[in-house]
mmCIF file of C-alpha atoms in Angstrom:
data_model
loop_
_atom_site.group_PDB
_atom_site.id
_atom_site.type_symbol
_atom_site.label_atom_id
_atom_site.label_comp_id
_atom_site.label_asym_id
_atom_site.label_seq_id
_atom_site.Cartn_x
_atom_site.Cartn_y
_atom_site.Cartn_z
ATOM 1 C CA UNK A 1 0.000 0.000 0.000
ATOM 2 C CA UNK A 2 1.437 3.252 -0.568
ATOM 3 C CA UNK A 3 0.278 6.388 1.272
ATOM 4 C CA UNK A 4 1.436 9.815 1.096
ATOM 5 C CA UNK A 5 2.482 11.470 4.074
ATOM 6 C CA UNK A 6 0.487 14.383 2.746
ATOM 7 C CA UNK A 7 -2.528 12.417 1.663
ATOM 8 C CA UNK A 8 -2.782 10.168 4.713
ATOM 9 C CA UNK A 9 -2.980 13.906 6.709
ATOM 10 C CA UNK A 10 -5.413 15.312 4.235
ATOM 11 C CA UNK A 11 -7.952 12.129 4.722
ATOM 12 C CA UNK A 12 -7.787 11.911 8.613
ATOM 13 C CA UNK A 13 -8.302 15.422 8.823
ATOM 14 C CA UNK A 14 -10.604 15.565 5.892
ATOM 15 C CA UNK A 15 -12.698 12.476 7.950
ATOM 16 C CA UNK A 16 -12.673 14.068 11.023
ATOM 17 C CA UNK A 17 -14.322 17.487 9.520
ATOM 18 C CA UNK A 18 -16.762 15.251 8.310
ATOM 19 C CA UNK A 19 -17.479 13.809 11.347
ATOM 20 C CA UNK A 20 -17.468 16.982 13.431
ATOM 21 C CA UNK A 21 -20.044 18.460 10.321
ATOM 22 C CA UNK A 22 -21.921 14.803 11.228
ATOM 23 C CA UNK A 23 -21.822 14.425 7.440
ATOM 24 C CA UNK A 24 -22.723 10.496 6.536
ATOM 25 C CA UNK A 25 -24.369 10.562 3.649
ATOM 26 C CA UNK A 26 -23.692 11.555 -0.192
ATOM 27 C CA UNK A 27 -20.366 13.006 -2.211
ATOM 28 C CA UNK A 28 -18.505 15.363 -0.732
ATOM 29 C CA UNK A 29 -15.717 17.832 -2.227
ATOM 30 C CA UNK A 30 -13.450 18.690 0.739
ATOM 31 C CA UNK A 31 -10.301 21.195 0.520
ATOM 32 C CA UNK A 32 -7.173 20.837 3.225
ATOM 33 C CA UNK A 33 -4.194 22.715 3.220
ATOM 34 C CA UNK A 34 -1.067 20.443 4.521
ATOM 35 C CA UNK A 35 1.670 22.238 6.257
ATOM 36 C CA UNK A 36 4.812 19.802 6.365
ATOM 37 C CA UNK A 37 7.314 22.943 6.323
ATOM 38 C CA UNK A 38 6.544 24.744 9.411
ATOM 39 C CA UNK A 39 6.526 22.811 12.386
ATOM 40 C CA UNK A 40 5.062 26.151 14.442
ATOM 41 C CA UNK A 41 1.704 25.538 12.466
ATOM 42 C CA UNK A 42 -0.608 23.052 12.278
ATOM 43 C CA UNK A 43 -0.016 19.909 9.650
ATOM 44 C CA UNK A 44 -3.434 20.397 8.612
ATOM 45 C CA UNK A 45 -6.008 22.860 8.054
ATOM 46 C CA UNK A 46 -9.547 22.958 6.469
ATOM 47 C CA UNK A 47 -10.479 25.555 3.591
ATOM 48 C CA UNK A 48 -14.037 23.870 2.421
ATOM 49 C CA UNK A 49 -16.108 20.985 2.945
ATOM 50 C CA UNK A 50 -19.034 20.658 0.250
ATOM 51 C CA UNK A 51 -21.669 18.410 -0.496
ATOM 52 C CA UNK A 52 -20.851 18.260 -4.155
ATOM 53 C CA UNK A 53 -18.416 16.879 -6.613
ATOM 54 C CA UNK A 54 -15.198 18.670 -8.030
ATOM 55 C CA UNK A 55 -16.299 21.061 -10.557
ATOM 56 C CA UNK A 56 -13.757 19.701 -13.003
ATOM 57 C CA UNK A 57 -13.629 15.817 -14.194
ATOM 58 C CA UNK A 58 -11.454 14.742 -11.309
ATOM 59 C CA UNK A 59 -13.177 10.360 -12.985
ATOM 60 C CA UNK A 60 -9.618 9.413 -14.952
ATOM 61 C CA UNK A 61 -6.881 11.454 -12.232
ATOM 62 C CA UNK A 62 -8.722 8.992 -9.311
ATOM 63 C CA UNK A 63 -9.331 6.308 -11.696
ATOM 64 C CA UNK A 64 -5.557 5.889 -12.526
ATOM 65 C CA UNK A 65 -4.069 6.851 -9.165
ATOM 66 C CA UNK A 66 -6.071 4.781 -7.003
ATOM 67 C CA UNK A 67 -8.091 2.841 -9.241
ATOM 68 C CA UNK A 68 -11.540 3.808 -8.759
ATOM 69 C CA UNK A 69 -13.484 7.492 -8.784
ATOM 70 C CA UNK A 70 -15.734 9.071 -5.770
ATOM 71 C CA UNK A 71 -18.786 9.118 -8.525
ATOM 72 C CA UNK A 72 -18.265 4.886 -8.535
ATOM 73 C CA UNK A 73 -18.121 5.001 -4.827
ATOM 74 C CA UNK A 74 -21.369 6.660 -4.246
ATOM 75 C CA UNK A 75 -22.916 4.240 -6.992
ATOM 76 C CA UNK A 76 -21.168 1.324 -4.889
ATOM 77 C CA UNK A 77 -22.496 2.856 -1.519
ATOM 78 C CA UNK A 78 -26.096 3.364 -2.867
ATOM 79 C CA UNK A 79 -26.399 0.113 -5.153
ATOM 80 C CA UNK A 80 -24.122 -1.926 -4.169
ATOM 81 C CA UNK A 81 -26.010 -4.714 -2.851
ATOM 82 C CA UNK A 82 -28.794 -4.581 -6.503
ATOM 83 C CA UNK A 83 -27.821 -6.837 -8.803
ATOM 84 C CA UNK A 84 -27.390 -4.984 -12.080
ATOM 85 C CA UNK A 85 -26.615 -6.172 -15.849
ATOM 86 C CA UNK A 86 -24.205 -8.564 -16.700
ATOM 87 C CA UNK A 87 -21.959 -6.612 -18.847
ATOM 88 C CA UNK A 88 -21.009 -4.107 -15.861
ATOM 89 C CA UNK A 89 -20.426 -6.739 -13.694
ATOM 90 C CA UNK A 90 -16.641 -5.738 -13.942
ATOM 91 C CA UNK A 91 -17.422 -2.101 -13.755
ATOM 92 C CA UNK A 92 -19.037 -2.329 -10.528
ATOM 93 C CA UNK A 93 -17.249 -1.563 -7.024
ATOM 94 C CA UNK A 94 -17.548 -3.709 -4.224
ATOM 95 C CA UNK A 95 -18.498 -1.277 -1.051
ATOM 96 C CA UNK A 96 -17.432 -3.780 1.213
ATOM 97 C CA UNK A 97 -13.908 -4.141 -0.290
ATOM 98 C CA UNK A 98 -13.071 -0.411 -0.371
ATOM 99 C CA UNK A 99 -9.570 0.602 2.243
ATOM 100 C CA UNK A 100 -10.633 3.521 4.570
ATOM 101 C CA UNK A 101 -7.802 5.605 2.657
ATOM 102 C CA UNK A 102 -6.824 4.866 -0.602
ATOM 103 C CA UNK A 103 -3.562 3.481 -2.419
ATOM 104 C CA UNK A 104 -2.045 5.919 -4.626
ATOM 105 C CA UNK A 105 -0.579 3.175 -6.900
ATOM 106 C CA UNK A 106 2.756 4.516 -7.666
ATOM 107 C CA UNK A 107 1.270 7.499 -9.464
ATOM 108 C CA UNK A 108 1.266 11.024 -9.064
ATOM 109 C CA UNK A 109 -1.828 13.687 -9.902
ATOM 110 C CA UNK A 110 -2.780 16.915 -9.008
ATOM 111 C CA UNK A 111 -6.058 19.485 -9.816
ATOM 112 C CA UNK A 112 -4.044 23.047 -10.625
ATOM 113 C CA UNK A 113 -6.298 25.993 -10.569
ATOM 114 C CA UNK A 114 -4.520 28.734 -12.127
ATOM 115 C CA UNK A 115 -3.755 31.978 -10.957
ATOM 116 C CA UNK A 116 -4.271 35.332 -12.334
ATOM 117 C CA UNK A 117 -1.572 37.677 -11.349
ATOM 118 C CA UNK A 118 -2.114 40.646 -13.339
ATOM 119 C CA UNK A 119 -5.134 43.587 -13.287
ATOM 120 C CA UNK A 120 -5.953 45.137 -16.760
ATOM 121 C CA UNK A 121 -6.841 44.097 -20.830
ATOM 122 C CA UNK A 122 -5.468 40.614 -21.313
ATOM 123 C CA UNK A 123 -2.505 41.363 -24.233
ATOM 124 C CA UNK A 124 -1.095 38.166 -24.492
ATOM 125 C CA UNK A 125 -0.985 34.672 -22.876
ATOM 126 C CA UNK A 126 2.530 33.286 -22.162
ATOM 127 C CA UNK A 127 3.403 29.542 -21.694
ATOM 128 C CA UNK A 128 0.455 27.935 -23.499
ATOM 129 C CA UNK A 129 2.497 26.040 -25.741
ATOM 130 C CA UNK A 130 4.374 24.934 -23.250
ATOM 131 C CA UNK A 131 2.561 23.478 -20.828
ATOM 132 C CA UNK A 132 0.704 21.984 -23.981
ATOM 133 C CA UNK A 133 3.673 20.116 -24.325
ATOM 134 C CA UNK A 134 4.326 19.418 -20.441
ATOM 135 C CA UNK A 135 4.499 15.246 -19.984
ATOM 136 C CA UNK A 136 2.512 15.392 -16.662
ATOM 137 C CA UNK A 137 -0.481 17.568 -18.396
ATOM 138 C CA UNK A 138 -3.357 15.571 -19.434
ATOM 139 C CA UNK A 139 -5.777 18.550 -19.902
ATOM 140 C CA UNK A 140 -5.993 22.633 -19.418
ATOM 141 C CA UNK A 141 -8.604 25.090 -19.717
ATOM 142 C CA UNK A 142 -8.013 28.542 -19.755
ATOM 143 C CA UNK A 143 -11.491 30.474 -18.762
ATOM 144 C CA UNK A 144 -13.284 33.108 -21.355
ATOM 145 C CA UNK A 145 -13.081 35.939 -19.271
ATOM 146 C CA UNK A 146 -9.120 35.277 -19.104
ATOM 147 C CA UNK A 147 -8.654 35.384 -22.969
ATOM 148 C CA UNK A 148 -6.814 38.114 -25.094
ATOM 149 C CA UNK A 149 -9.359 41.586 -24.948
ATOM 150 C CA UNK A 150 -10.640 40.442 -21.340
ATOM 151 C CA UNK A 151 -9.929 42.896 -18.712
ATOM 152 C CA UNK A 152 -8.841 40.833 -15.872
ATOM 153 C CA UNK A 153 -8.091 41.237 -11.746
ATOM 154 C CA UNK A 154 -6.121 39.055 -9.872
ATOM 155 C CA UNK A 155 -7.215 35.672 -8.603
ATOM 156 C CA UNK A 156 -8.284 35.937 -4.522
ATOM 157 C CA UNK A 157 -10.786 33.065 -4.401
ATOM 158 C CA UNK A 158 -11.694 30.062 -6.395
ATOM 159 C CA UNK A 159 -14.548 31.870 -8.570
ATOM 160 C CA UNK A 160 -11.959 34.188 -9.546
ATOM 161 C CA UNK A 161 -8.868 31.433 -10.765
ATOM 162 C CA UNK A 162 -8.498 31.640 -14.503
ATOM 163 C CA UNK A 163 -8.803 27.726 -15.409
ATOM 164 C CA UNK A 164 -7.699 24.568 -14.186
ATOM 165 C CA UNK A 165 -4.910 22.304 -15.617
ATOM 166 C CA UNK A 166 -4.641 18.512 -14.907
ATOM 167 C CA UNK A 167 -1.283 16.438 -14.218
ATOM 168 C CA UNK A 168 -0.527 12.839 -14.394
ATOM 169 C CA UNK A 169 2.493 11.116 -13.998
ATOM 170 C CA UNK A 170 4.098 8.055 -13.020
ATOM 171 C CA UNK A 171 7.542 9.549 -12.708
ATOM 172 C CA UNK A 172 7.708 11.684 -9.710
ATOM 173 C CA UNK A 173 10.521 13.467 -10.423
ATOM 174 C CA UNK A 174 9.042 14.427 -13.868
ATOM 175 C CA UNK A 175 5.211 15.696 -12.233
ATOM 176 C CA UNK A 176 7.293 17.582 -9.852
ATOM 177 C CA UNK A 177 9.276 19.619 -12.228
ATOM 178 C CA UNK A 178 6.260 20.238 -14.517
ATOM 179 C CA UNK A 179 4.598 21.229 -11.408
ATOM 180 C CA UNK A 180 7.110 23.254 -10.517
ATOM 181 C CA UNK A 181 7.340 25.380 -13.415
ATOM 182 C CA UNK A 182 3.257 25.340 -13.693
ATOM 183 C CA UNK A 183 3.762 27.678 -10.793
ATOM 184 C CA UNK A 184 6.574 29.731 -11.962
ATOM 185 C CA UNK A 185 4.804 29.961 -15.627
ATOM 186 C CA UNK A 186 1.375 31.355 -13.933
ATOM 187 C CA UNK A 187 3.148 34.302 -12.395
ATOM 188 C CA UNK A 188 3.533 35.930 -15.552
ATOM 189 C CA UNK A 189 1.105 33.773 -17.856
ATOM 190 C CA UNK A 190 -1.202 36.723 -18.572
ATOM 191 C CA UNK A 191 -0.111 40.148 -20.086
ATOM 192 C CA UNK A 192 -1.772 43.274 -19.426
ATOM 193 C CA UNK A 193 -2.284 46.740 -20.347
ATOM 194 C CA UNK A 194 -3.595 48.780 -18.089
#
């Protein structure tokens, strides 16, 4: 089995807001901050528990990194026990057989929501191309109101980020250099006159 440090933090603490919510039921999208640098401040804290999904298609990042998706689990929790057709026999997740935290599998994926740095009229967008061409990045979107001739502020919250990218990789020294210089790339990724 192979847990994170990070992770393993982020679903005990993630649990245990659920439990002090006295959330049983349903999906949930939950948001922790893990703090393994500064041993003043606490390893974990809580930005959001919702009763939702991820608002992007978190199915094949779960899917490949631990083998099964939160949208099969609820399916699992809720039917489980019906039989169903033949042909998704395979498809189907035992409830019963699922671990308390899950195994990452030897693979490595993250959800990036990017970062508008700049206020004014969007000129140009740098480093498209290149993360286009980034091994870890399965997909990107870059919002509307974040292309060329949109006037822009800087991201303070989630309903202002200016897309999402997602990573994949089985390499970890590979998703951590693309991830690396996703961050350095979105400090400057959008060019503005003012």
């Amino acid at each position: 089995v192979t847990y994170s440090r990070e992770g393993y933090l982020a679903a005990q603490y993630a649990q245990r807001a659920l439990d002090a919510l006295d959330i049983r039921w349903g999906m949930t999208h939950n948001e922790v901050i893990i703090n393994l640098e500064d041993e003043t401040v606490p390893n974990a804290r809580l930005v959001e528990v919702n009763c939702r999904q991820h608002n992007t298609d978190f199915c094949p990042l779960t899917s490949s990194t631990v083998g099964y998706n939160a949208l099969d689990m609820l399916l699992a929790a809720y039917l489980g026990d019906e039989d169903g057709p033949e042909e998704t026999a395979g498809l189907r997740l035992d409830w019963e057989a699922l671990p308390v935290y899950p195994n990452t599998q030897g693979r490595f994926a993250a959800i990036i929501h990017l970062v508008c740095h700049a206020r004014g009229t969007v000129v140009a967008i740098h480093g498209r191309e290149e993360l286009d061409g980034m091994e870890s990045v399965l997909a990107m979107e870059i919002y509307p109101a974040f292309q060329i001739g949109e006037d822009v502020e800087p991201t303070v919250d989630i309903r202002t980020d200016a897309g999402w990218l997602h990573l994949m990789n089985d390499d970890q020294e590979t998703f951590d250099a693309d991830y690396a210089r996703i961050m350095e790339l979105m400090t400057t990724m959008f060019e503005v006159e003012s």
